[in-house]
Tab-separated table of C-alpha atoms in Angstrom:
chain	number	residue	atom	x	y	z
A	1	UNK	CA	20.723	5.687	14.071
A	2	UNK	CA	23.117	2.634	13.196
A	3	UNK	CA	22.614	0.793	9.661
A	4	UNK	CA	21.938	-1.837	12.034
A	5	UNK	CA	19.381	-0.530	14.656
A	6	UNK	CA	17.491	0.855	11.503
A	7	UNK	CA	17.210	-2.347	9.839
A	8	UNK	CA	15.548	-3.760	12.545
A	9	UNK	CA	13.524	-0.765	13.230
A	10	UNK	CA	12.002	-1.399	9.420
A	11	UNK	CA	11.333	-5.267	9.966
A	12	UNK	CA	9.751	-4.968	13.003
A	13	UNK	CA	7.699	-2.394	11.571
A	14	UNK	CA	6.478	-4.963	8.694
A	15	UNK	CA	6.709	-7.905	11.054
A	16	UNK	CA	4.263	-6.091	13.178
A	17	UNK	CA	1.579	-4.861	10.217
A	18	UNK	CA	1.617	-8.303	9.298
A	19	UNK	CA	1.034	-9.826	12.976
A	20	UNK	CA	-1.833	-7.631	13.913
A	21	UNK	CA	-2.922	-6.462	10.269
A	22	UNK	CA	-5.660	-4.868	12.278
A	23	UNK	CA	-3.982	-1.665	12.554
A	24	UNK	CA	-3.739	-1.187	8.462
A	25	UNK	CA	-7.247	-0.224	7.564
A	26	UNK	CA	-8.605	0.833	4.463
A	27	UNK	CA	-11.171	3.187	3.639
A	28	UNK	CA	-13.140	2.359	0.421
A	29	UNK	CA	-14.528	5.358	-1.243
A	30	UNK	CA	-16.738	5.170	-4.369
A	31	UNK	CA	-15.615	6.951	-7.279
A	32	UNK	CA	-16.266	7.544	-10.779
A	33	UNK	CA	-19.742	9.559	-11.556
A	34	UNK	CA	-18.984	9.351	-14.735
A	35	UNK	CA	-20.559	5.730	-14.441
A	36	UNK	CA	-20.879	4.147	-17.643
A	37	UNK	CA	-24.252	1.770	-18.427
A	38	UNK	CA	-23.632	-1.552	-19.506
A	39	UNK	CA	-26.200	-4.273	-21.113
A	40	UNK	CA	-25.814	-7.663	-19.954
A	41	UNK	CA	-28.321	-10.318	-19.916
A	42	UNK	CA	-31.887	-7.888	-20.508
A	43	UNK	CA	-30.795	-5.500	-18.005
A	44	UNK	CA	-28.717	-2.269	-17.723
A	45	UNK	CA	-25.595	-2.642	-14.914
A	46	UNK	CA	-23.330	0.810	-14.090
A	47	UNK	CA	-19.156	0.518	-14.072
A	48	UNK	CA	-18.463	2.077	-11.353
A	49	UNK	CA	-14.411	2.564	-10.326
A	50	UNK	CA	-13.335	2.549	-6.960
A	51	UNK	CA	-10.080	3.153	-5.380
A	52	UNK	CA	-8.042	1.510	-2.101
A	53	UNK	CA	-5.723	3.582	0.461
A	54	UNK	CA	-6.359	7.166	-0.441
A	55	UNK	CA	-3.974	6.963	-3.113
A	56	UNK	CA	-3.009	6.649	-6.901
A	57	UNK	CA	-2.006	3.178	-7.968
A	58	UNK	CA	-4.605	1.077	-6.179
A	59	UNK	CA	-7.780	0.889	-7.746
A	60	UNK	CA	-9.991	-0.416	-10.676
A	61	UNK	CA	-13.666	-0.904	-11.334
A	62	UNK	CA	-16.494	-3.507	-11.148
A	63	UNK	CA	-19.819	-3.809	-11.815
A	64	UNK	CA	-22.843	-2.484	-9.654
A	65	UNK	CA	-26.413	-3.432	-10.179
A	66	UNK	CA	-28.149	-1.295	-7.467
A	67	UNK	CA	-26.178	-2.585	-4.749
A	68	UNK	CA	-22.487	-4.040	-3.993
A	69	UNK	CA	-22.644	-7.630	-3.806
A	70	UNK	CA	-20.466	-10.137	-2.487
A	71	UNK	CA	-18.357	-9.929	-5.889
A	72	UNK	CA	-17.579	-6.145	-5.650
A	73	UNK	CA	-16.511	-6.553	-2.000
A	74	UNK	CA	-14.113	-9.536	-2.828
A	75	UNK	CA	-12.562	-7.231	-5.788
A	76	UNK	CA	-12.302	-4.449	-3.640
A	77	UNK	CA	-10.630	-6.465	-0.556
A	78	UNK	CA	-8.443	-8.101	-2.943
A	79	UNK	CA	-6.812	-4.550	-4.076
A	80	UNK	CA	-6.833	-3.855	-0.160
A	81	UNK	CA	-4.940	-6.834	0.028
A	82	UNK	CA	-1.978	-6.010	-2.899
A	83	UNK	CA	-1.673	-2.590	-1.057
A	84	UNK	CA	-1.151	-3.898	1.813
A	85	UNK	CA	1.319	-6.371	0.602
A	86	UNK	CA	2.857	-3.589	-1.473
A	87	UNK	CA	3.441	-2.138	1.703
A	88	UNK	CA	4.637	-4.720	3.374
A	89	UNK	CA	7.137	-6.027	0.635
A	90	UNK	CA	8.670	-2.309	0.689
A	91	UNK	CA	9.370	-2.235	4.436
A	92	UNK	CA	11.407	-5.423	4.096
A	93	UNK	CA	13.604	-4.481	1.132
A	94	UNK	CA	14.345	-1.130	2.889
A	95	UNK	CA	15.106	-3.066	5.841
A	96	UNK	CA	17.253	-5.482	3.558
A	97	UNK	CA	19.386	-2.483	2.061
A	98	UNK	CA	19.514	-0.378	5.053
A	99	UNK	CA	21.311	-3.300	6.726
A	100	UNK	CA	23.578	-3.603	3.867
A	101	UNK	CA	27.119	-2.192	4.853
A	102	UNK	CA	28.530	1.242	2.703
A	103	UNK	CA	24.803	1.058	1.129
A	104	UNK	CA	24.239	4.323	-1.374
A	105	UNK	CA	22.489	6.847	-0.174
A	106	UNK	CA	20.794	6.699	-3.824
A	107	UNK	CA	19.426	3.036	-3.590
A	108	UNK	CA	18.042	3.864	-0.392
A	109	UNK	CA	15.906	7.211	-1.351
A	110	UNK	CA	15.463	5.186	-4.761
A	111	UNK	CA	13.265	2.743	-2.354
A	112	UNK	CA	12.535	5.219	0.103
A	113	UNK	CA	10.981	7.012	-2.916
A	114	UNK	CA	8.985	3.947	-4.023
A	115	UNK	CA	7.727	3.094	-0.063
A	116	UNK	CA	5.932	6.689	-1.221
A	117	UNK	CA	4.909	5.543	-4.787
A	118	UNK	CA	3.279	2.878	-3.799
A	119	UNK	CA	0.925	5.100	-1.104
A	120	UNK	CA	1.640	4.046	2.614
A	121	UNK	CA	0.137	5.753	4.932
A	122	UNK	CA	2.294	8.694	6.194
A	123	UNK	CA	3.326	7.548	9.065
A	124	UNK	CA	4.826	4.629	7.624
A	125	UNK	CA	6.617	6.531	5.246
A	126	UNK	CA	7.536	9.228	8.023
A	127	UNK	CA	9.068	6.759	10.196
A	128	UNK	CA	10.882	4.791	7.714
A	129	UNK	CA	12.652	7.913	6.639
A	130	UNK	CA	13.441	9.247	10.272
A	131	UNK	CA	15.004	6.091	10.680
A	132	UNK	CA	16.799	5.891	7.259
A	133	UNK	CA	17.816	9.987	7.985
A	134	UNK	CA	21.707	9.149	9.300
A	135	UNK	CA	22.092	6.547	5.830
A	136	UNK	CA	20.407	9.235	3.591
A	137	UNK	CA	23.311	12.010	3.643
């Protein structure tokens, strides 16, 4: 594939997660059963962590006090969120350098490698670096 043709291959990939966002979901899984007890206010409240995407990087931890409230969920979308813009942002600067003419084959596994990093979802990462494959050698 051209420099070219996979340049625009990459931004319509990221113009098109953030058009129909839809299609990037999330699964929020509950982790962390080594809960830690905290006193606040009379009564006893459990740190739980929790982690976004399926993979290392996204995550943190927030209070529960027998069930999520609306507090928890906004914490949790909000790391949704940076993933998803994480993802996003990475898309565009491959896009950027791929389009760049005589562009190292270095800089682009260097953000190849960080598209990765950062956890998108495989098939993200698989087409980006099908497309990227000609630039890579």
């Amino acid at each position: 594939m051209e420099p070219a043709e996979a340049s625009a291959v990459l931004r319509d990939m990221a113009d098109s997660l953030e058009a129909n966002t839809a299609q990037f979901n999330y699964e929020i899984t509950m982790v962390g059963m080594n809960a830690s007890p905290v006193i606040s206010g009379g009564h006893v409240d459990t740190v739980v962590g929790f982690q976004a995407g399926g993979g290392p990087g996204v995550g943190g931890s927030f209070v529960v006090n027998q069930t999520i409230g609306p507090v928890e969920v906004q914490q949790m979308q909000g790391a949704a969120g940076e993933h998803f813009n994480a993802v996003v942002a990475a898309l565009r600067d491959l896009a950027d350098l791929s389009g760049e003419p005589d562009v190292e084959p270095g800089r682009l596994k260097a953000a190849l490698a960080h598209l990765r990093s950062i956890a998108a979802p495989q098939v993200i990462y698989g087409v980006a670096a099908s497309v990227l494959a000609a630039q890579l050698i």
